[in-house]
DNA sequence: ATGGTAGACCCTCTA
């Protein structure tokens, strides 16, 4: 979102047009009490929020009732950053994921920065949690801003990004380690082409030059992947007035058998 | 490791 309050007209217009059953929002940049709950409920959504002042913050919208399961990623009781919200809704386990950015990835000595170490530790916690979730054999969809460029075809200029926290080899290895547990990158299950982006920086006219990144992902359990009907990226909202720097990624699941 | 732009908020931080 890059602030749900600054982006409310954009969000409402997209929810009206796309009318998803479930929506996973990241970077709402507000505490729970500041979330524009009434406006979104007016569109027929139930709302769950894990907010935080100024930074981060995630939310989950659903046309079905929501049973919140987790408001933080397990594995570090001292982590106060609002980056994870997991719930059951419509018979599917879903989570809104805002994985740490991690930049700058290096400090002055050329060693991993504290921010990058936090990112890698967070990814290790996500690995542990995905493994635990897979053991339940639930259909689940973990979607959001992963701040991970999985492969060269997911960035407009790979060499320029080689030392960035979103593309460092260690980041991509941690991503692959999660995938190798047996979850599916929904977009890649349906698309092989390079150059399909979900994010364009505000800086340097990135949108106009199509200097984008694919960093917003949905990870599906086998039980959800078996029901995956379609997945795509909706570029429309990124071209709107006062747009977020990210654009929605979506997937459609068939009814459970 | 920097610069570009945007948002929150108290002027600098995060992305």
Coordinates of C-alpha atoms (C1' of nucleotides) in Angstrom, one line a residue:
Chain A
X1 CA 0.0 0.0 0.0
X2 CA 2.7 2.4 1.0
X3 CA 0.1 3.9 3.5
X4 CA -3.5 2.7 3.4
X5 CA -4.6 6.2 4.5
X6 CA -2.8 8.0 1.7
X7 CA -4.0 5.3 -0.8
X8 CA -7.6 4.8 0.3
X9 CA -9.3 6.0 -2.9
X10 CA -6.9 3.7 -4.9
X11 CA -7.6 0.8 -2.6
X12 CA -11.4 1.2 -2.7
X13 CA -11.4 1.5 -6.5
X14 CA -9.4 -1.6 -6.9
X15 CA -11.5 -3.6 -4.4
X16 CA -14.7 -2.5 -6.2
X17 CA -13.3 -3.5 -9.7
X18 CA -11.4 -6.7 -8.9
X19 CA -13.8 -7.7 -6.1
X20 CA -11.4 -10.4 -4.7
X21 CA -12.8 -12.8 -2.1
X22 CA -9.7 -12.1 0.0
X23 CA -7.1 -9.3 -0.1
X24 CA -3.7 -9.2 1.6
X25 CA -2.4 -5.8 2.3
X26 CA 1.2 -4.8 3.3
X27 CA 2.8 -1.6 4.4
X28 CA -0.4 0.0 5.7
X29 CA 1.8 2.3 7.9
X30 CA -0.7 2.8 10.6
X31 CA -1.9 1.4 13.9
X32 CA -5.1 -0.7 14.1
X33 CA -7.2 2.2 15.3
X34 CA -6.2 4.3 12.3
X35 CA -7.1 1.7 9.7
X36 CA -10.1 2.9 7.5
X37 CA -12.2 -0.1 8.6
X38 CA -15.6 1.4 7.9
X39 CA -15.0 2.3 4.3
X40 CA -13.7 -1.2 3.6
X41 CA -16.5 -2.9 5.5
X42 CA -18.9 -0.9 3.4
X43 CA -17.7 -2.9 0.4
X44 CA -18.7 -6.1 2.0
X45 CA -15.3 -7.1 3.6
X46 CA -14.4 -8.4 7.0
X47 CA -11.2 -6.8 8.2
X48 CA -8.2 -8.0 10.3
X49 CA -5.3 -5.8 11.0
X50 CA -1.8 -6.1 12.5
X51 CA -0.8 -2.5 12.5
X52 CA 2.2 -0.4 13.7
X53 CA 2.9 3.3 14.0
X54 CA 4.7 4.8 10.9
X55 CA 6.2 1.7 9.4
X56 CA 5.2 -1.8 8.2
X57 CA 1.7 -3.0 9.2
X58 CA -0.3 -5.7 7.4
X59 CA -4.0 -6.4 7.0
X60 CA -6.3 -9.1 5.7
X61 CA -9.7 -8.5 4.1
X62 CA -12.3 -11.2 3.3
X63 CA -15.9 -11.5 2.2
X64 CA -16.1 -14.5 4.5
X65 CA -15.7 -14.5 8.3
X66 CA -12.1 -14.3 9.4
X67 CA -10.6 -16.3 12.3
X68 CA -7.2 -14.8 13.1
X69 CA -4.6 -17.4 13.9
X70 CA -1.4 -15.4 14.2
X71 CA -0.5 -11.7 14.4
X72 CA 3.2 -12.2 14.2
X73 CA 5.6 -14.7 12.6
X74 CA 6.7 -17.2 15.3
X75 CA 10.3 -17.6 16.3
X76 CA 11.3 -14.3 17.9
X77 CA 9.3 -12.9 20.7
X78 CA 11.4 -9.7 20.7
X79 CA 10.5 -8.9 17.1
X80 CA 8.1 -5.9 17.3
X81 CA 7.7 -5.2 13.6
X82 CA 4.2 -5.8 12.2
X83 CA 5.0 -8.0 9.2
X84 CA 2.8 -11.1 9.4
X85 CA -0.9 -11.9 9.9
X86 CA -2.4 -15.3 9.4
X87 CA -6.0 -16.4 9.4
X88 CA -8.5 -19.0 8.3
X89 CA -11.2 -17.7 6.0
X90 CA -13.4 -19.4 3.4
X91 CA -11.9 -22.7 4.3
X92 CA -8.4 -21.6 3.3
X93 CA -5.5 -20.6 5.5
X94 CA -4.1 -17.3 4.3
X95 CA -1.3 -15.0 5.5
X96 CA -0.4 -11.4 4.7
X97 CA 3.4 -11.3 4.5
X98 CA 5.7 -8.3 4.6
X99 CA 9.2 -9.6 4.5
X100 CA 12.0 -7.2 5.6
X101 CA 13.7 -5.2 2.8
X102 CA 17.2 -5.5 4.3
X103 CA 18.8 -2.6 2.5
X104 CA 21.5 -1.4 2.7
X105 CA 22.7 -5.0 2.7
X106 CA 26.3 -4.1 3.6
X107 CA 27.8 -1.9 6.3
X108 CA 31.0 0.1 6.0
X109 CA 33.3 -2.9 6.6
X110 CA 31.6 -4.8 3.7
X111 CA 29.9 -7.1 6.2
X112 CA 26.2 -8.0 6.3
X113 CA 24.3 -5.0 7.8
X114 CA 22.0 -5.5 10.8
X115 CA 19.1 -5.0 8.5
X116 CA 20.2 -7.7 6.2
X117 CA 20.9 -10.1 9.0
X118 CA 17.3 -9.4 10.3
X119 CA 16.0 -10.2 6.8
X120 CA 17.8 -13.5 6.6
X121 CA 16.8 -14.4 10.1
X122 CA 13.2 -13.6 9.2
X123 CA 13.4 -15.8 6.2
X124 CA 14.7 -18.6 8.4
X125 CA 11.8 -18.2 10.7
X126 CA 9.5 -18.2 7.7
X127 CA 11.1 -21.4 6.5
X128 CA 10.4 -23.0 9.9
X129 CA 6.8 -21.8 9.9
X130 CA 6.1 -23.0 6.4
X131 CA 7.5 -26.4 7.3
X132 CA 5.1 -26.5 10.3
X133 CA 2.2 -25.4 8.2
X134 CA 2.9 -28.0 5.5
X135 CA 2.6 -30.7 8.2
X136 CA -1.1 -29.7 8.7
X137 CA -1.8 -30.5 5.1
X138 CA -4.1 -27.5 4.9
X139 CA -4.7 -25.5 1.7
X140 CA -2.8 -22.3 2.4
X141 CA -1.8 -19.2 0.5
X142 CA 1.0 -16.9 1.9
X143 CA 0.9 -13.8 -0.1
X144 CA 2.5 -10.3 0.0
X145 CA 5.6 -8.2 -0.4
X146 CA 8.5 -10.7 -0.1
X147 CA 11.2 -8.2 -1.0
X148 CA 12.8 -11.1 -3.0
X149 CA 13.7 -11.1 -6.7
X150 CA 13.8 -14.8 -7.3
X151 CA 15.6 -14.9 -10.7
X152 CA 17.3 -12.8 -13.3
X153 CA 14.1 -12.6 -15.4
X154 CA 12.4 -10.9 -12.5
X155 CA 14.5 -7.7 -12.6
X156 CA 15.1 -5.2 -15.4
X157 CA 18.9 -5.0 -14.9
X158 CA 20.2 -8.0 -13.0
X159 CA 23.9 -6.9 -12.8
X160 CA 22.9 -3.6 -11.3
X161 CA 21.1 -5.4 -8.5
X162 CA 23.6 -8.1 -7.6
X163 CA 24.5 -6.6 -4.3
X164 CA 21.0 -5.4 -3.3
X165 CA 19.3 -7.1 -0.4
X166 CA 16.4 -8.1 -2.7
X167 CA 18.7 -10.0 -5.1
X168 CA 21.8 -11.1 -3.2
X169 CA 22.7 -14.8 -3.7
X170 CA 22.0 -15.4 0.0
X171 CA 18.5 -13.9 -0.4
X172 CA 17.7 -16.1 -3.4
X173 CA 19.1 -19.1 -1.7
X174 CA 16.9 -18.6 1.3
X175 CA 13.9 -18.2 -1.1
X176 CA 14.7 -21.4 -2.9
X177 CA 15.2 -23.2 0.5
X178 CA 11.6 -22.3 1.3
X179 CA 10.3 -23.3 -2.2
X180 CA 12.1 -26.6 -1.8
X181 CA 10.0 -27.5 1.2
X182 CA 7.3 -28.0 -1.4
X183 CA 5.4 -24.7 -1.8
X184 CA 4.6 -23.3 -5.2
X185 CA 5.3 -19.7 -6.5
X186 CA 1.8 -19.3 -7.9
X187 CA 2.9 -16.8 -10.7
X188 CA 5.6 -19.1 -11.9
X189 CA 3.2 -22.1 -12.0
X190 CA 1.3 -20.3 -14.8
X191 CA 4.0 -18.0 -16.4
X192 CA 7.5 -18.6 -17.6
X193 CA 8.2 -15.2 -19.3
X194 CA 10.7 -12.7 -18.0
X195 CA 9.9 -9.1 -17.4
X196 CA 6.6 -9.5 -15.5
X197 CA 7.0 -7.0 -12.6
X198 CA 4.9 -6.2 -9.5
X199 CA 6.9 -3.1 -8.3
X200 CA 8.4 0.0 -9.9
X201 CA 10.3 2.5 -7.8
X202 CA 9.0 6.1 -7.6
X203 CA 12.5 7.2 -8.4
X204 CA 14.1 7.8 -11.8
X205 CA 10.9 7.4 -13.8
X206 CA 11.0 3.6 -13.2
X207 CA 7.4 3.1 -14.2
X208 CA 7.7 4.9 -17.5
X209 CA 10.9 3.0 -18.3
X210 CA 9.4 -0.3 -17.1
X211 CA 12.3 -0.6 -14.7
X212 CA 10.5 -3.0 -12.4
X213 CA 10.9 -6.0 -10.1
X214 CA 8.8 -9.0 -9.4
X215 CA 9.0 -9.1 -5.6
X216 CA 5.3 -9.7 -4.6
X217 CA 4.5 -13.4 -4.4
X218 CA 2.0 -16.0 -3.3
X219 CA 3.3 -19.3 -1.9
X220 CA 0.8 -22.1 -2.1
X221 CA 0.7 -25.4 -0.2
X222 CA 0.3 -28.5 -2.5
X223 CA -3.4 -28.7 -1.4
X224 CA -3.9 -25.1 -2.6
X225 CA -1.7 -25.5 -5.7
X226 CA -3.8 -28.4 -6.8
X227 CA -6.7 -25.9 -6.9
X228 CA -4.8 -23.1 -8.6
X229 CA -6.8 -22.0 -11.7
X230 CA -5.0 -18.8 -12.6
X231 CA -2.5 -16.2 -11.4
X232 CA -1.5 -12.8 -12.7
X233 CA -0.3 -9.3 -12.1
X234 CA -2.8 -6.4 -12.5
X235 CA -0.6 -3.5 -13.7
X236 CA -3.6 -1.1 -14.0
X237 CA -3.4 0.3 -10.5
X238 CA 0.3 1.2 -10.8
X239 CA -0.6 3.7 -13.6
X240 CA -3.3 5.5 -11.5
X241 CA -2.9 8.9 -9.9
X242 CA -1.2 8.7 -6.5
X243 CA -0.4 5.1 -7.1
X244 CA 1.5 2.8 -4.7
X245 CA 4.9 1.7 -6.0
X246 CA 3.5 -1.9 -5.9
X247 CA 0.6 -3.3 -8.0
X248 CA -1.7 -6.2 -7.1
X249 CA -0.8 -9.8 -7.7
X250 CA -3.7 -12.2 -7.7
X251 CA -4.6 -15.9 -8.0
X252 CA -7.8 -17.8 -8.3
X253 CA -8.4 -21.1 -6.5
X254 CA -11.1 -23.6 -7.6
X255 CA -13.6 -24.8 -5.1
X256 CA -12.4 -27.5 -2.7
X257 CA -13.3 -31.0 -4.1
Chain B
dA1 C1' 27.3 2.5 -1.2
dT2 C1' 24.8 6.7 -3.7
dG3 C1' 21.0 9.0 -5.8
dG4 C1' 16.2 9.4 -7.2
dT5 C1' 10.7 10.1 -4.9
dA6 C1' 7.1 9.3 -1.5
dG7 C1' 5.0 8.8 3.2
dA8 C1' 5.0 9.5 8.1
dC9 C1' 6.1 12.8 11.3
dC10 C1' 8.6 16.1 13.9
dC11 C1' 13.5 16.3 10.7
dT12 C1' 15.1 11.9 9.8
dC13 C1' 13.9 7.2 8.7
dT14 C1' 12.4 3.6 5.7
dA15 C1' 11.7 1.9 1.3

